[in-house]
Amino acid sequence: MAYRSATSALPPRLPRTGVLSFLAYLMAAAIILWSLGNSELSLAKLARGVPEIGRLVGEMFPPALDRMPSIGTTLLQTFQMAVAGTFLGVVLSLPLAVLSARNTSPHWSVQVATRGIVTACRTVPDLIWAIIFVITVGLGPFAGVLALMVDTTGFCARFFAEAMEETDEGPPEALRSLGATPTATVVSAVFPATLPSMIATSLFAFEKATRSSVVLGLVGAGGIGVELMAAMDMYDYRNVSTIILCVFVMVLAVEHLSSALRQRIL
Amino acid sequence: MATEPATLAFRGAAPEAVTAQRSAELAVNGLSKRYKGEPEPVLSDISFRVEPGERVALLGANGSGKSTLLRCCLRLVEPTAGQVQLFGSDVLGLPRGGLRSLRARTGFVFQRHNLVGRLSVLSNVVHGGLGRARHPGAWFQATAGRQCRDEAMHCLEEVGLAEHAARRADRLSGGQSQRVAIARTLMQRPQMVFADEPAASLDPAAGEEVMELFSQLICCRGMTLVFSSHDLDHARRHADRVIALRAGEVVFDRPVAAVDFSGLDALYQREAG
């Protein structure tokens, strides 16, 4: 069939940029350049530091195996902290997500209040939460679990709420139309629709908690971080490399497991 | 077999509904609805009555206000003005609890079926009992009591889908899906059913099959029916009365025998501009 030209005008390939949008792009570029300029970036410093990295790596190998039993025990504790913190965080996230999602919240004031709580949980870094809980409940894994729980709550509640807001309005409307209570509507129609997304988010939270649980020990919140801190304080770099390798294997295993589960569920 | 009488007694809840249906009635007076930000109202000063056991078809083009009108009757959409009396209760003045009790007596079949796709067919039918049972038992078929599951299976048998009870609802065809939605409505034991274009999302054969089944079940149970449709033949065969809407206003309201279906083209003509 021969080529025939359209009689109607073609739309532009790219949307036209307004003055405000152009100014916004310009401001974003300026902020990036300003930040790079004030970050003391120096190729010379980096070049001078490379031999130091080589020296440190040289001191780390071969990894020491003399403290393996102790490292194994604390590594297991780290994993348990991640599991417990994630579980408690996910459980707490569910009601907070329901109360903060636009389509499930009973009242706008409840929505604003719960969103504030969730934002506070998310914006304060987990290390700060760990310091707060070490001060309030003392040194040890309990403080670490609480820190992970709060951090997971902030992460999961936000994504659970977003998933709930994106669900098809049809099934909840059907249950409302037949006289179901708001709780029954959420449990019977909204939760099943958001379940895959919630499981995927929980698994991401578990991966995140596993990585975080390593660092929390640096402020005394239990786990392998305590061992890592002690080894570094004593310049025992061979044990440091053993700990780093063990952590690497654990995080890799958790990520693979989580990825496999996500693929299976989704 | 010892449980058989109890089971039958539970299924036999229909006589209660038959007794109660004598008072079933819908009266809409001066109903108007204007959505926020919209210049024109979707519904303007709509008034009509539906007597017990009557089957009423709402006809009208897309955007004529049929779906909004049905939703306003159960306050799924809040009307801007007017009155809705359902079974003698002022729907717009009811508190939340009272509204839920009223909705429990009224089925609603949606154009898009609105099943919970990830749940089993049986769970979706069990949901029909959520308005009656205010305990977590009816949230899923796995948590429901024996009688509730048995009644849900009976409703599935009535729509011919008992063998699909364990299947996920999103694995069904459009026609099967709408039949499950009808089974869910039956599970409610409603006195009155609203249906928003129940056959519109189906191919002609499936649509015909669903409408036949739906109409038959409504008649057998003596329920009142208000349904919207684009299909004039459905209105002619399954309704006693026709209410025609155009641009949110009632054009006519008359018995089906008095409607000249060949002259309804004007109802579907687009407004100029």
XYZ file of C-alpha atoms in Angstrom:
539
model
C 0.000 0.000 0.000
C 1.410 3.416 -0.970
C 2.459 5.910 1.669
C -0.247 8.472 2.429
C 0.378 11.565 4.458
C -1.921 12.464 7.371
C -4.090 15.508 6.905
C -4.140 16.353 10.640
C -1.259 18.201 12.334
C 1.219 15.943 14.175
C 1.636 16.521 17.922
C 5.133 17.696 19.043
C 7.663 14.891 19.750
C 8.372 16.302 23.214
C 5.970 18.217 25.444
C 6.566 21.970 25.437
C 8.444 23.206 28.486
C 6.888 26.130 30.313
C 8.934 28.923 31.921
C 8.400 27.471 35.421
C 9.497 23.963 34.359
C 12.570 25.436 32.626
C 13.485 27.351 35.798
C 13.016 24.161 37.854
C 15.430 22.239 35.572
C 17.915 25.102 35.799
C 17.676 25.146 39.606
C 18.149 21.359 39.827
C 21.311 21.604 37.670
C 22.612 24.474 39.830
C 22.051 22.486 43.057
C 23.939 19.462 41.645
C 26.906 21.621 40.551
C 26.926 23.505 43.888
C 26.909 20.202 45.847
C 29.723 18.703 43.742
C 31.737 21.899 44.182
C 31.446 21.825 47.978
C 32.268 18.131 48.410
C 36.068 18.622 48.241
C 36.331 16.172 45.330
C 40.020 15.562 44.631
C 41.503 13.085 42.159
C 44.980 13.759 43.626
C 43.825 12.709 47.111
C 42.231 9.603 45.639
C 45.437 8.717 43.789
C 47.477 9.178 46.984
C 45.022 6.943 48.905
C 45.115 3.945 46.554
C 48.429 2.554 47.953
C 46.914 2.838 51.474
C 43.986 0.672 50.361
C 46.509 -1.869 49.015
C 48.392 -1.858 52.345
C 45.157 -2.344 54.340
C 43.980 -5.197 52.105
C 47.445 -6.767 52.434
C 47.139 -6.700 56.242
C 43.658 -8.270 56.041
C 44.798 -11.437 54.277
C 44.777 -14.288 54.933
C 41.610 -14.040 57.084
C 42.064 -15.361 60.637
C 40.001 -18.360 61.701
C 40.883 -18.421 65.434
C 37.723 -16.503 66.474
C 35.321 -18.282 64.137
C 33.138 -19.823 66.923
C 32.572 -16.397 68.495
C 32.029 -14.744 65.094
C 29.570 -17.523 64.129
C 27.563 -16.998 67.319
C 27.318 -13.217 66.875
C 26.561 -13.635 63.170
C 23.640 -15.882 64.103
C 22.520 -13.264 66.637
C 22.703 -10.613 63.900
C 20.497 -12.749 61.652
C 18.039 -13.334 64.508
C 17.933 -9.578 65.209
C 17.114 -8.944 61.534
C 14.353 -11.592 61.534
C 12.801 -10.380 64.810
C 13.080 -6.672 63.917
C 11.583 -7.209 60.457
C 8.744 -9.379 61.786
C 7.764 -6.900 64.506
C 8.122 -3.973 62.087
C 5.909 -5.625 59.449
C 3.240 -6.447 62.067
C 3.252 -2.821 63.284
C 3.205 -1.510 59.712
C -0.102 -3.146 58.813
C -2.401 -1.071 61.070
C -0.350 2.070 60.425
C -0.639 1.544 56.661
C -4.403 1.009 56.875
C -4.802 4.178 58.953
C -2.562 6.251 56.685
C -3.793 5.108 53.248
C -6.202 7.557 51.602
C -8.800 4.910 50.725
C -8.781 2.978 54.028
C -8.209 5.658 56.686
C -11.307 6.329 58.803
C -10.717 10.099 58.933
C -8.344 12.637 57.390
C -7.014 13.627 60.829
C -6.100 9.984 61.560
C -4.438 9.817 58.154
C -2.340 12.934 58.832
C -1.363 11.745 62.343
C -0.323 8.229 61.247
C 1.547 9.588 58.214
C 3.471 11.806 60.645
C 4.406 8.784 62.783
C 5.463 6.778 59.718
C 7.537 9.675 58.375
C 9.258 10.076 61.753
C 10.101 6.343 61.815
C 11.523 6.546 58.296
C 13.437 9.812 58.369
C 15.446 9.158 61.549
C 18.359 6.860 60.535
C 18.486 3.378 62.096
C 21.825 4.159 63.766
C 20.209 7.071 65.632
C 17.310 4.799 66.668
C 19.909 2.279 67.916
C 21.634 4.964 70.022
C 18.244 6.030 71.450
C 17.322 2.441 72.345
C 20.786 1.638 73.769
C 20.277 4.616 76.100
C 16.702 3.568 77.003
C 16.935 -0.253 77.281
C 20.693 -0.745 77.587
C 23.376 -2.472 75.497
C 22.544 -5.664 73.649
C 20.432 -7.156 70.869
C 17.095 -5.923 72.333
C 18.071 -2.336 71.483
C 19.061 -3.503 67.996
C 15.745 -5.304 67.462
C 13.817 -2.194 68.542
C 15.854 -0.009 66.175
C 15.249 -2.414 63.274
C 11.566 -2.662 64.171
C 11.083 1.123 64.030
C 13.108 1.435 60.816
C 11.155 -1.431 59.173
C 7.870 0.116 60.323
C 8.728 3.400 58.597
C 9.769 1.620 55.403
C 6.953 -0.943 55.201
C 4.055 1.246 56.383
C 4.755 3.759 53.623
C 4.943 1.154 50.850
C 2.014 -0.889 52.223
C -0.106 2.295 52.271
C 0.903 3.129 48.684
C 0.019 -0.404 47.577
C -3.378 -0.100 49.291
C -4.044 3.234 47.583
C -3.291 1.676 44.189
C -5.731 -1.238 44.553
C -8.783 -1.508 42.316
C -11.666 0.300 44.032
C -14.184 -2.232 42.682
C -13.947 -5.144 45.156
C -13.952 -2.899 48.287
C -16.960 -1.050 46.863
C -18.705 -4.399 46.309
C -18.147 -5.402 49.945
C -19.284 -1.983 51.209
C -22.417 -2.330 49.076
C -23.368 -5.573 50.833
C -22.993 -4.101 54.310
C -19.487 -5.225 55.278
C -17.761 -3.282 58.055
C -14.668 -1.199 57.167
C -12.439 -3.782 58.900
C -13.985 -6.666 56.963
C -13.631 -4.676 53.719
C -9.933 -4.053 54.333
C -9.170 -7.638 55.396
C -11.303 -9.380 52.763
C -10.734 -7.134 49.730
C -7.765 -4.787 50.208
C -5.289 -7.157 51.898
C -5.647 -9.987 49.326
C -5.130 -7.504 46.475
C -2.010 -5.997 48.054
C -0.535 -9.225 49.416
C 2.101 -9.786 46.680
C 3.291 -6.199 46.970
C 3.356 -6.402 50.777
C 5.360 -9.641 50.727
C 7.856 -8.168 48.248
C 8.232 -5.045 50.418
C 8.676 -7.173 53.563
C 11.431 -9.170 51.872
C 13.189 -5.946 50.823
C 12.831 -4.753 54.421
C 14.407 -8.017 55.610
C 17.380 -7.523 53.258
C 17.730 -3.941 54.507
C 17.456 -5.041 58.162
C 20.129 -7.722 57.622
C 22.565 -5.087 56.319
C 21.602 -2.598 59.041
C 21.912 -5.154 61.856
C 25.634 -5.434 61.096
C 26.191 -1.712 61.634
C 24.008 -1.426 64.751
C 26.578 -3.324 66.818
C 28.976 -0.394 66.310
C 26.892 1.595 68.821
C 26.412 -1.346 71.175
C 23.081 -2.636 69.902
C 24.211 -6.269 69.687
C 25.192 -8.512 66.804
C 28.366 -8.917 64.743
C 29.013 -5.167 64.727
C 30.318 -5.480 68.311
C 32.905 -8.053 67.131
C 33.802 -5.868 64.145
C 34.287 -2.812 66.351
C 36.484 -4.746 68.791
C 38.648 -6.169 65.972
C 39.097 -2.739 64.381
C 39.944 -1.103 67.716
C 42.711 -3.689 68.160
C 43.952 -3.273 64.538
C 43.225 -6.995 64.128
C 42.613 -6.658 60.377
C 42.790 -10.415 59.691
C 39.761 -10.926 61.941
C 38.128 -7.828 60.410
C 38.390 -9.471 56.973
C 36.907 -12.722 58.373
C 33.937 -10.781 59.772
C 33.461 -8.817 56.534
C 33.536 -12.054 54.494
C 31.039 -13.747 56.846
C 28.727 -10.717 56.648
C 29.094 -10.693 52.856
C 28.080 -14.371 52.652
C 25.124 -13.841 55.009
C 23.817 -10.749 53.171
C 24.288 -12.464 49.791
C 22.405 -15.557 51.008
C 19.536 -13.435 52.380
C 19.312 -11.433 49.131
C 19.261 -14.597 47.003
C 16.623 -16.215 49.215
C 14.518 -13.054 49.202
C 14.831 -12.674 45.431
C 13.840 -16.329 44.873
C 10.811 -15.955 47.163
C 9.731 -12.744 45.430
C 9.892 -14.383 42.019
C 7.866 -17.313 43.286
C 5.183 -15.127 44.885
C 4.892 -12.494 42.145
C -27.065 -37.139 57.544
C -27.777 -35.966 61.067
C -26.831 -32.441 60.060
C -29.085 -32.374 57.001
C -32.129 -30.763 58.676
C -29.957 -27.982 60.124
C -28.390 -27.362 56.747
C -31.755 -27.206 55.077
C -33.027 -24.895 57.764
C -30.140 -22.544 57.069
C -30.709 -22.654 53.323
C -34.361 -22.257 54.034
C -33.730 -18.740 55.281
C -35.464 -17.731 52.075
C -38.927 -17.827 53.744
C -37.772 -15.015 56.082
C -36.848 -12.997 53.035
C -40.174 -13.816 51.392
C -42.030 -12.564 54.474
C -39.923 -9.441 54.719
C -40.094 -8.638 51.020
C -43.702 -7.464 51.336
C -42.379 -4.247 52.810
C -39.609 -3.931 50.190
C -39.921 -0.654 48.378
C -37.770 2.106 46.989
C -38.910 5.705 46.759
C -36.623 8.328 45.230
C -37.692 11.965 45.492
C -35.991 14.973 43.884
C -32.603 13.251 43.791
C -29.733 15.316 42.374
C -26.020 14.730 42.162
C -23.261 17.053 41.026
C -19.662 15.819 41.220
C -17.032 18.255 42.518
C -15.536 20.360 39.762
C -18.199 19.352 37.230
C -20.245 22.237 35.770
C -23.373 20.167 35.097
C -25.189 17.837 37.537
C -25.128 14.124 36.675
C -28.642 13.724 38.063
C -31.322 16.418 38.273
C -34.467 16.118 40.330
C -35.038 12.377 39.802
C -38.203 10.904 41.326
C -39.662 7.411 41.033
C -41.035 4.521 43.134
C -40.388 0.805 42.944
C -43.016 -1.520 44.403
C -42.222 -4.875 46.060
C -41.431 -7.639 43.552
C -41.280 -5.184 40.650
C -38.505 -5.393 38.013
C -37.442 -1.988 36.734
C -35.019 -1.292 33.879
C -33.090 1.974 33.672
C -32.270 2.852 30.078
C -30.058 5.623 28.815
C -26.867 6.421 26.932
C -23.407 6.459 28.529
C -23.191 9.377 30.941
C -26.953 9.644 31.347
C -26.586 8.983 35.103
C -27.767 5.355 35.421
C -24.782 4.096 37.449
C -24.735 7.186 39.665
C -28.463 6.815 40.319
C -28.082 3.160 41.400
C -25.122 4.039 43.615
C -26.986 6.976 45.186
C -29.800 4.609 46.232
C -27.333 2.813 48.555
C -25.220 5.909 49.283
C -22.188 4.376 47.596
C -22.202 7.840 46.066
C -23.500 10.662 48.284
C -26.353 12.554 46.565
C -26.216 16.358 46.532
C -29.942 16.758 47.214
C -33.175 14.787 47.459
C -34.517 11.824 49.386
C -34.150 8.043 49.112
C -36.493 5.792 51.091
C -35.515 2.110 51.071
C -37.740 -0.378 52.933
C -39.268 2.660 54.640
C -35.932 3.974 55.957
C -34.490 7.338 55.017
C -31.195 6.195 53.453
C -29.576 9.637 53.524
C -30.311 10.154 57.213
C -29.033 6.787 58.441
C -25.940 6.522 60.636
C -23.133 4.212 59.427
C -24.364 1.148 61.324
C -27.937 1.557 60.115
C -26.755 2.066 56.554
C -24.727 -1.165 56.727
C -27.800 -3.079 57.978
C -29.858 -1.664 55.115
C -27.164 -2.495 52.542
C -27.062 -6.068 53.909
C -30.679 -6.463 52.735
C -29.899 -5.111 49.265
C -27.752 -6.831 46.644
C -25.686 -4.939 44.089
C -24.337 -6.565 40.936
C -21.633 -4.526 39.233
C -20.772 -4.222 35.572
C -17.138 -5.212 36.256
C -18.205 -7.994 38.681
C -15.838 -6.647 41.388
C -14.683 -10.001 42.716
C -11.554 -10.245 44.868
C -9.359 -11.778 42.178
C -6.726 -13.421 44.358
C -9.292 -15.232 46.511
C -11.120 -18.435 45.678
C -14.559 -18.444 44.113
C -16.007 -19.847 47.351
C -14.412 -17.078 49.451
C -15.978 -14.495 47.149
C -19.413 -16.060 47.623
C -18.887 -16.338 51.406
C -18.346 -12.544 51.360
C -22.061 -12.246 50.584
C -22.688 -13.048 54.250
C -20.461 -10.217 55.529
C -23.421 -7.916 56.069
C -25.168 -10.453 58.344
C -22.185 -11.948 60.161
C -20.250 -9.182 61.905
C -17.550 -11.623 63.071
C -14.295 -12.504 61.269
C -15.716 -15.899 60.248
C -17.078 -14.585 56.951
C -13.855 -12.858 55.920
C -12.643 -15.948 54.016
C -14.061 -19.373 53.240
C -11.243 -20.935 55.306
C -12.448 -19.142 58.451
C -16.186 -19.440 57.765
C -18.423 -21.810 59.686
C -19.775 -25.015 58.168
C -23.264 -23.608 57.559
C -21.900 -20.493 55.924
C -19.655 -22.530 53.577
C -22.539 -24.879 52.848
C -24.871 -22.028 51.963
C -22.178 -20.480 49.744
C -21.773 -23.808 47.913
C -25.544 -23.946 47.466
C -25.482 -20.451 45.907
C -22.687 -21.591 43.571
C -24.770 -24.634 42.619
C -27.613 -22.277 41.734
C -25.421 -20.428 39.240
C -23.906 -23.694 37.966
C -20.363 -23.126 39.186
C -20.027 -25.522 42.145
C -17.129 -27.342 40.463
C -15.154 -24.071 40.338
C -15.425 -23.376 44.091
C -11.701 -23.801 44.775
C -10.481 -21.873 41.710
C -9.041 -18.394 41.991
C -11.619 -15.814 40.924
C -9.226 -14.087 38.504
C -8.855 -17.327 36.535
C -12.528 -17.333 35.479
C -14.022 -16.172 32.186
C -16.115 -12.980 32.164
C -19.403 -14.886 32.172
C -18.313 -17.184 35.007
C -17.053 -14.209 36.964
C -20.406 -12.420 36.717
C -22.206 -15.616 37.772
C -19.993 -15.748 40.879
C -20.973 -12.134 41.579
C -24.625 -13.187 41.299
C -23.967 -16.097 43.695
C -22.417 -13.606 46.130
C -25.598 -11.530 45.882
C -27.763 -14.615 46.514
C -25.630 -15.378 49.581
C -26.765 -12.019 50.939
C -30.410 -13.244 50.891
C -31.433 -9.775 49.687
C -34.955 -8.440 49.400
C -33.975 -6.158 46.586
C -31.202 -6.218 43.975
C -29.606 -3.361 42.047
C -27.633 -4.333 38.950
C -25.482 -1.897 37.023
C -25.348 -3.150 33.421
C -24.748 -6.745 34.558
C -24.182 -8.046 31.026
C -22.335 -5.064 29.534
C -18.798 -6.412 29.949
C -19.666 -9.805 28.430
C -19.893 -11.058 24.865
C -23.482 -11.286 23.538
C -23.857 -15.038 24.211
C -22.428 -14.852 27.754
C -24.431 -11.687 28.415
C -27.624 -13.375 27.332
C -26.864 -16.423 29.483
C -26.105 -14.281 32.545
C -29.240 -12.153 32.132
C -31.453 -15.237 31.763
C -29.980 -16.831 34.885
C -30.117 -13.579 36.825
C -33.729 -12.872 35.899
C -34.763 -16.430 36.666
C -33.164 -16.370 40.151
C -34.704 -12.979 40.927
C -38.165 -14.220 39.896
C -37.847 -17.513 41.818
C -36.970 -15.685 45.017
C -39.572 -12.955 44.517
C -36.984 -10.204 44.837
C -37.371 -6.628 43.645
C -34.945 -5.708 40.852
C -33.670 -2.409 39.503
C -31.153 -2.829 36.693
C -29.537 -0.555 34.156
C -28.874 -1.668 30.607
C -28.134 -0.553 27.086
C -29.797 -3.646 25.714
C -33.401 -2.829 24.826
C -34.170 -6.518 24.420
C -33.070 -7.213 28.013
C -35.371 -4.449 29.213
C -38.267 -5.809 27.140
C -37.838 -9.382 28.395
C -36.704 -8.964 31.988
C -38.446 -5.801 33.229
C -42.003 -4.851 34.171
C -41.296 -1.138 33.888
C -38.816 1.091 32.086
C -37.368 4.367 33.338
C -35.512 6.219 30.588
C -32.810 8.730 31.484
C -31.204 11.373 29.354
C -28.571 13.834 30.633
C -29.504 13.065 34.230
C -33.230 13.579 33.844
C -36.131 11.138 33.597
C -37.456 11.153 30.036
C -40.239 8.691 30.738
C -41.311 6.108 33.321
C -43.884 3.613 32.080
C -44.786 -0.092 32.036
C -42.786 -2.136 29.563
C -45.924 -2.937 27.556
C -46.445 0.771 26.923
C -42.902 1.417 25.649
C -42.284 1.785 21.919
C -38.809 0.212 21.790
C -38.382 1.057 18.124
C -38.623 4.752 18.955
C -35.899 4.801 21.602
C -33.094 5.853 19.257
C -33.410 9.450 20.436
C -32.379 8.280 23.892
C -28.991 7.252 22.550
C -28.366 10.243 20.287
C -25.448 12.418 21.333
C -26.157 15.924 22.486
C -24.951 18.542 20.020
C -21.463 19.781 20.848
